[in-house]
Amino acid sequence: MTDISSLKKLPRNYYVRNVLTVAESLPGNIFVRKKGKKLYAGRIVEVEAYDGSVDEAAHSFKGKTKRNEVMFGQGGFLYVYFTYGAHFCCNVVTGKQGEGSAVLIRAIEPVKGIKRMSINRYGTDLLNDMKKYNLTNGPGKACSAFEINSSDNGMDLTGDIIFILNAALKPGEKVITSTRIGITRSVQLPWRFFIKDNPFVSKK
DNA sequence: CCACGGATTGGCT
DNA sequence: GCCAATCCGTGGA
């Protein structure tokens, strides 16, 4: 079991950088969410970068709206959106105020609170192998497991409710890139970053 | 006011 | 592998 008690929270200046710099360095770090007495934690294993200034797939590409306004704030806040009538997805806002860039958290490897994640996803804490790998291997699944919804939109990641702990990749692990998943515009940009061969990544 | 479609998921053929 | 489910922000009329 990974011990996360000695790890340090990523500070504001980590997030206030170029979105690609943040995205490629995020895998391996530990995403933490507190909900009352419940604690959820997991290693980020897959992300995608969205940059409103050049990227037609970004929600922020056409300018600020009520839905995406958090994306235009300073880096280090959580942007949560609702999609397909059913799912929440969460992003880490990056860069400076007004920039409109963020990193989508696409997949997580559960570390703490796994039984509770299973209850949130399946209504039972009994996990077989298939369910174990399906807990958090997608943006909607991860939000469901971590109890993240629109009420968490705009959360400050330098606070004590949702934050990310600095942790290095394990020996032998490496981050590789590909094009992004599920989009119809700017499909050619190689802005997906994930840990090679990690079984919790959403798709190969 | 109303129609459209999405940074997905899971169930069915 | 294909496709329906299901909501609501957004943009056009």
Short mmCIF file of C-alpha atoms (C1' of nucleotides) in Angstrom, two decimals:
data_model
loop_
_atom_site.label_atom_id
_atom_site.label_comp_id
_atom_site.label_asym_id
_atom_site.label_seq_id
_atom_site.Cartn_x
_atom_site.Cartn_y
_atom_site.Cartn_z
CA MET A 1 0.00 0.00 0.00
CA THR A 2 1.37 3.33 -1.00
CA ASP A 3 2.06 5.66 1.93
CA ILE A 4 0.93 9.16 1.03
CA SER A 5 1.33 10.81 4.44
CA SER A 6 4.76 12.28 3.70
CA LEU A 7 3.95 13.70 0.28
CA LYS A 8 3.61 17.44 -0.36
CA LYS A 9 0.74 19.18 -2.04
CA LEU A 10 1.44 20.70 -5.45
CA PRO A 11 1.58 24.50 -4.97
CA ARG A 12 -0.06 27.25 -6.98
CA ASN A 13 3.01 27.91 -9.10
CA TYR A 14 3.00 24.30 -10.31
CA TYR A 15 -0.32 24.93 -12.06
CA VAL A 16 0.42 28.45 -13.29
CA ARG A 17 2.54 27.18 -16.16
CA ASN A 18 2.04 26.09 -19.74
CA VAL A 19 -0.72 23.50 -20.04
CA LEU A 20 1.49 20.99 -21.89
CA THR A 21 4.22 21.28 -19.26
CA VAL A 22 1.69 20.54 -16.53
CA ALA A 23 -0.02 17.75 -18.50
CA GLU A 24 3.16 15.79 -19.25
CA SER A 25 4.34 16.00 -15.62
CA LEU A 26 1.04 15.15 -13.95
CA PRO A 27 0.97 11.34 -14.40
CA GLY A 28 2.31 9.62 -11.27
CA ASN A 29 1.10 12.33 -8.88
CA ILE A 30 -1.60 11.46 -6.33
CA PHE A 31 -5.06 12.98 -6.70
CA VAL A 32 -6.78 13.34 -3.32
CA ARG A 33 -10.38 14.11 -2.47
CA LYS A 34 -11.83 14.47 1.05
CA LYS A 35 -15.55 14.13 1.56
CA GLY A 36 -16.54 14.36 5.21
CA LYS A 37 -14.66 11.53 6.92
CA LYS A 38 -14.07 9.77 3.62
CA LEU A 39 -10.71 9.99 1.89
CA TYR A 40 -10.15 9.06 -1.72
CA ALA A 41 -6.71 8.96 -3.31
CA GLY A 42 -5.28 7.62 -6.54
CA ARG A 43 -2.35 7.98 -8.90
CA ILE A 44 -3.08 9.99 -12.01
CA VAL A 45 -2.23 7.68 -14.93
CA GLU A 46 -3.77 9.45 -17.94
CA VAL A 47 -4.51 13.10 -18.82
CA GLU A 48 -5.22 15.31 -21.83
CA ALA A 49 -4.29 18.97 -22.41
CA TYR A 50 -6.81 21.52 -23.70
CA ASP A 51 -5.64 24.98 -24.72
CA GLY A 52 -8.33 27.47 -25.70
CA SER A 53 -5.94 29.73 -27.61
CA VAL A 54 -5.17 27.27 -30.42
CA ASP A 55 -7.21 24.15 -29.77
CA GLU A 56 -10.66 23.89 -31.33
CA ALA A 57 -11.54 20.94 -29.09
CA ALA A 58 -11.19 23.01 -25.91
CA HIS A 59 -14.39 24.21 -24.25
CA SER A 60 -12.69 27.60 -23.93
CA PHE A 61 -11.89 27.95 -27.65
CA LYS A 62 -14.90 30.14 -28.44
CA GLY A 63 -14.47 32.38 -25.43
CA LYS A 64 -15.77 32.60 -21.90
CA THR A 65 -19.28 31.37 -21.08
CA LYS A 66 -21.04 30.59 -17.84
CA ARG A 67 -20.18 26.92 -18.26
CA ASN A 68 -16.45 27.30 -18.86
CA GLU A 69 -15.61 30.41 -16.84
CA VAL A 70 -13.53 28.47 -14.32
CA MET A 71 -11.18 27.51 -17.18
CA PHE A 72 -10.40 31.20 -17.65
CA GLY A 73 -9.33 31.70 -14.06
CA GLN A 74 -5.86 31.28 -12.62
CA GLY A 75 -4.24 27.83 -12.64
CA GLY A 76 -4.78 25.52 -9.70
CA PHE A 77 -8.57 25.33 -9.63
CA LEU A 78 -10.86 22.46 -10.57
CA TYR A 79 -13.07 22.75 -13.67
CA VAL A 80 -15.91 20.21 -13.56
CA TYR A 81 -18.37 19.86 -16.43
CA PHE A 82 -21.37 17.66 -17.10
CA THR A 83 -21.63 15.82 -20.41
CA TYR A 84 -23.80 13.36 -22.37
CA GLY A 85 -26.60 13.86 -19.88
CA ALA A 86 -24.95 11.53 -17.45
CA HIS A 87 -21.30 12.08 -16.60
CA PHE A 88 -19.03 14.57 -14.86
CA CYS A 89 -15.46 15.13 -15.96
CA CYS A 90 -12.83 17.02 -13.98
CA ASN A 91 -9.98 19.18 -15.16
CA VAL A 92 -7.08 20.96 -13.53
CA VAL A 93 -6.99 24.58 -14.70
CA THR A 94 -3.53 25.71 -15.78
CA GLY A 95 -1.77 28.93 -16.74
CA LYS A 96 -2.51 32.54 -15.97
CA GLN A 97 -5.79 34.33 -15.44
CA GLY A 98 -7.66 34.70 -18.75
CA GLU A 99 -5.75 31.95 -20.56
CA GLY A 100 -8.45 29.27 -20.79
CA SER A 101 -6.31 26.14 -20.55
CA ALA A 102 -6.81 22.98 -18.51
CA VAL A 103 -5.78 19.34 -18.14
CA LEU A 104 -8.50 16.68 -18.22
CA ILE A 105 -8.00 13.86 -15.70
CA ARG A 106 -8.86 10.79 -17.78
CA ALA A 107 -7.81 7.89 -15.59
CA ILE A 108 -6.64 7.14 -12.05
CA GLU A 109 -5.11 4.13 -10.29
CA PRO A 110 -6.94 3.80 -6.94
CA VAL A 111 -4.76 4.02 -3.81
CA LYS A 112 -7.00 4.88 -0.84
CA GLY A 113 -10.75 4.57 -0.30
CA ILE A 114 -11.06 1.76 -2.82
CA LYS A 115 -13.99 0.02 -1.10
CA ARG A 116 -15.91 3.27 -0.97
CA MET A 117 -15.12 3.94 -4.65
CA SER A 118 -16.56 0.54 -5.45
CA ILE A 119 -19.74 1.35 -3.55
CA ASN A 120 -20.03 4.64 -5.45
CA ARG A 121 -19.61 2.89 -8.79
CA TYR A 122 -21.30 -0.46 -8.32
CA GLY A 123 -23.28 -0.25 -5.07
CA THR A 124 -21.10 -2.96 -3.51
CA ASP A 125 -17.59 -3.15 -2.08
CA LEU A 126 -17.06 -6.60 -3.57
CA LEU A 127 -14.57 -6.26 -6.42
CA ASN A 128 -13.58 -8.85 -8.97
CA ASP A 129 -10.64 -8.21 -11.31
CA MET A 130 -12.79 -6.76 -14.05
CA LYS A 131 -14.51 -4.32 -11.70
CA LYS A 132 -11.23 -3.40 -10.06
CA TYR A 133 -9.79 -2.11 -13.32
CA ASN A 134 -13.06 -0.43 -14.29
CA LEU A 135 -13.34 1.69 -11.16
CA THR A 136 -11.54 4.78 -12.41
CA ASN A 137 -10.30 4.08 -15.96
CA GLY A 138 -12.17 6.93 -17.65
CA PRO A 139 -13.01 10.57 -16.87
CA GLY A 140 -16.65 9.92 -15.98
CA LYS A 141 -15.80 6.80 -13.99
CA ALA A 142 -13.10 8.58 -11.97
CA CYS A 143 -15.46 11.41 -11.03
CA SER A 144 -18.15 8.95 -10.01
CA ALA A 145 -15.71 6.94 -7.86
CA PHE A 146 -14.32 10.10 -6.20
CA GLU A 147 -17.79 11.65 -5.68
CA ILE A 148 -16.93 14.66 -7.82
CA ASN A 149 -19.81 16.63 -9.33
CA SER A 150 -20.77 20.16 -10.35
CA SER A 151 -20.73 21.33 -6.73
CA ASP A 152 -16.94 20.89 -6.86
CA ASN A 153 -16.56 23.16 -9.90
CA GLY A 154 -14.15 25.99 -9.08
CA MET A 155 -12.58 24.20 -6.09
CA ASP A 156 -9.18 25.63 -5.12
CA LEU A 157 -6.60 22.85 -5.46
CA THR A 158 -4.29 24.54 -2.95
CA GLY A 159 -6.97 24.02 -0.27
CA ASP A 160 -7.65 20.93 1.86
CA ILE A 161 -10.60 19.27 0.11
CA ILE A 162 -9.34 18.38 -3.37
CA PHE A 163 -5.62 18.60 -4.09
CA ILE A 164 -2.76 16.74 -5.74
CA LEU A 165 0.29 15.33 -3.92
CA ASN A 166 3.68 15.39 -5.57
CA ALA A 167 4.92 11.86 -6.33
CA ALA A 168 7.41 10.57 -8.86
CA LEU A 169 6.81 7.83 -11.38
CA LYS A 170 7.82 4.35 -10.26
CA PRO A 171 11.07 2.88 -11.59
CA GLY A 172 10.66 1.76 -15.19
CA GLU A 173 7.52 3.78 -15.78
CA LYS A 174 7.37 6.25 -18.59
CA VAL A 175 4.87 8.75 -19.92
CA ILE A 176 4.00 8.50 -23.59
CA THR A 177 1.74 10.60 -25.83
CA SER A 178 -1.02 10.01 -28.33
CA THR A 179 -3.87 11.89 -29.91
CA ARG A 180 -6.84 12.63 -27.68
CA ILE A 181 -9.94 10.50 -27.25
CA GLY A 182 -13.56 11.25 -28.04
CA ILE A 183 -13.15 14.63 -29.75
CA THR A 184 -14.11 15.74 -33.25
CA ARG A 185 -11.97 18.88 -33.69
CA SER A 186 -8.19 19.38 -33.53
CA VAL A 187 -7.98 15.59 -33.53
CA GLN A 188 -4.38 15.56 -34.73
CA LEU A 189 -2.83 17.22 -31.66
CA PRO A 190 -0.75 14.68 -29.66
CA TRP A 191 -1.92 16.03 -26.34
CA ARG A 192 -2.83 12.89 -24.44
CA PHE A 193 -0.25 11.81 -21.86
CA PHE A 194 -0.38 8.47 -20.07
CA ILE A 195 1.78 5.94 -18.26
CA LYS A 196 2.84 3.23 -20.68
CA ASP A 197 1.41 -0.22 -19.92
CA ASN A 198 -0.48 0.94 -16.82
CA PRO A 199 -3.61 -1.26 -16.52
CA PHE A 200 -5.76 1.62 -15.29
CA VAL A 201 -5.37 3.71 -18.46
CA SER A 202 -8.74 4.07 -20.23
CA LYS A 203 -7.75 2.89 -23.71
CA LYS A 204 -4.68 1.57 -25.45
"C1'" DC B 1 -38.38 29.71 -27.44
"C1'" DC B 2 -36.43 25.55 -29.23
"C1'" DA B 3 -33.18 22.38 -31.37
"C1'" DC B 4 -28.60 20.55 -31.18
"C1'" DG B 5 -24.86 17.81 -29.67
"C1'" DG B 6 -21.14 16.57 -26.53
"C1'" DA B 7 -13.45 15.94 -23.59
"C1'" DT B 8 -18.81 9.07 -22.05
"C1'" DT B 9 -20.51 4.89 -20.55
"C1'" DG B 10 -22.44 0.40 -20.55
"C1'" DG B 11 -25.60 -2.74 -22.52
"C1'" DC B 12 -27.04 -5.21 -26.49
"C1'" DT B 13 -26.43 -7.35 -31.22
"C1'" DG C 1 -18.56 -3.37 -32.57
"C1'" DC C 2 -22.60 -0.40 -32.46
"C1'" DC C 3 -25.70 2.69 -30.40
"C1'" DA C 4 -29.10 4.59 -27.05
"C1'" DA C 5 -29.41 7.06 -22.70
"C1'" DT C 6 -30.09 11.56 -20.80
"C1'" DC C 7 -29.14 16.71 -19.39
"C1'" DC C 8 -28.43 21.27 -20.08
"C1'" DG C 9 -25.43 25.02 -21.88
"C1'" DT C 10 -25.27 27.28 -25.98
"C1'" DG C 11 -26.60 29.59 -30.12
"C1'" DG C 12 -29.79 30.66 -33.66
"C1'" DA C 13 -34.72 32.22 -34.73
#
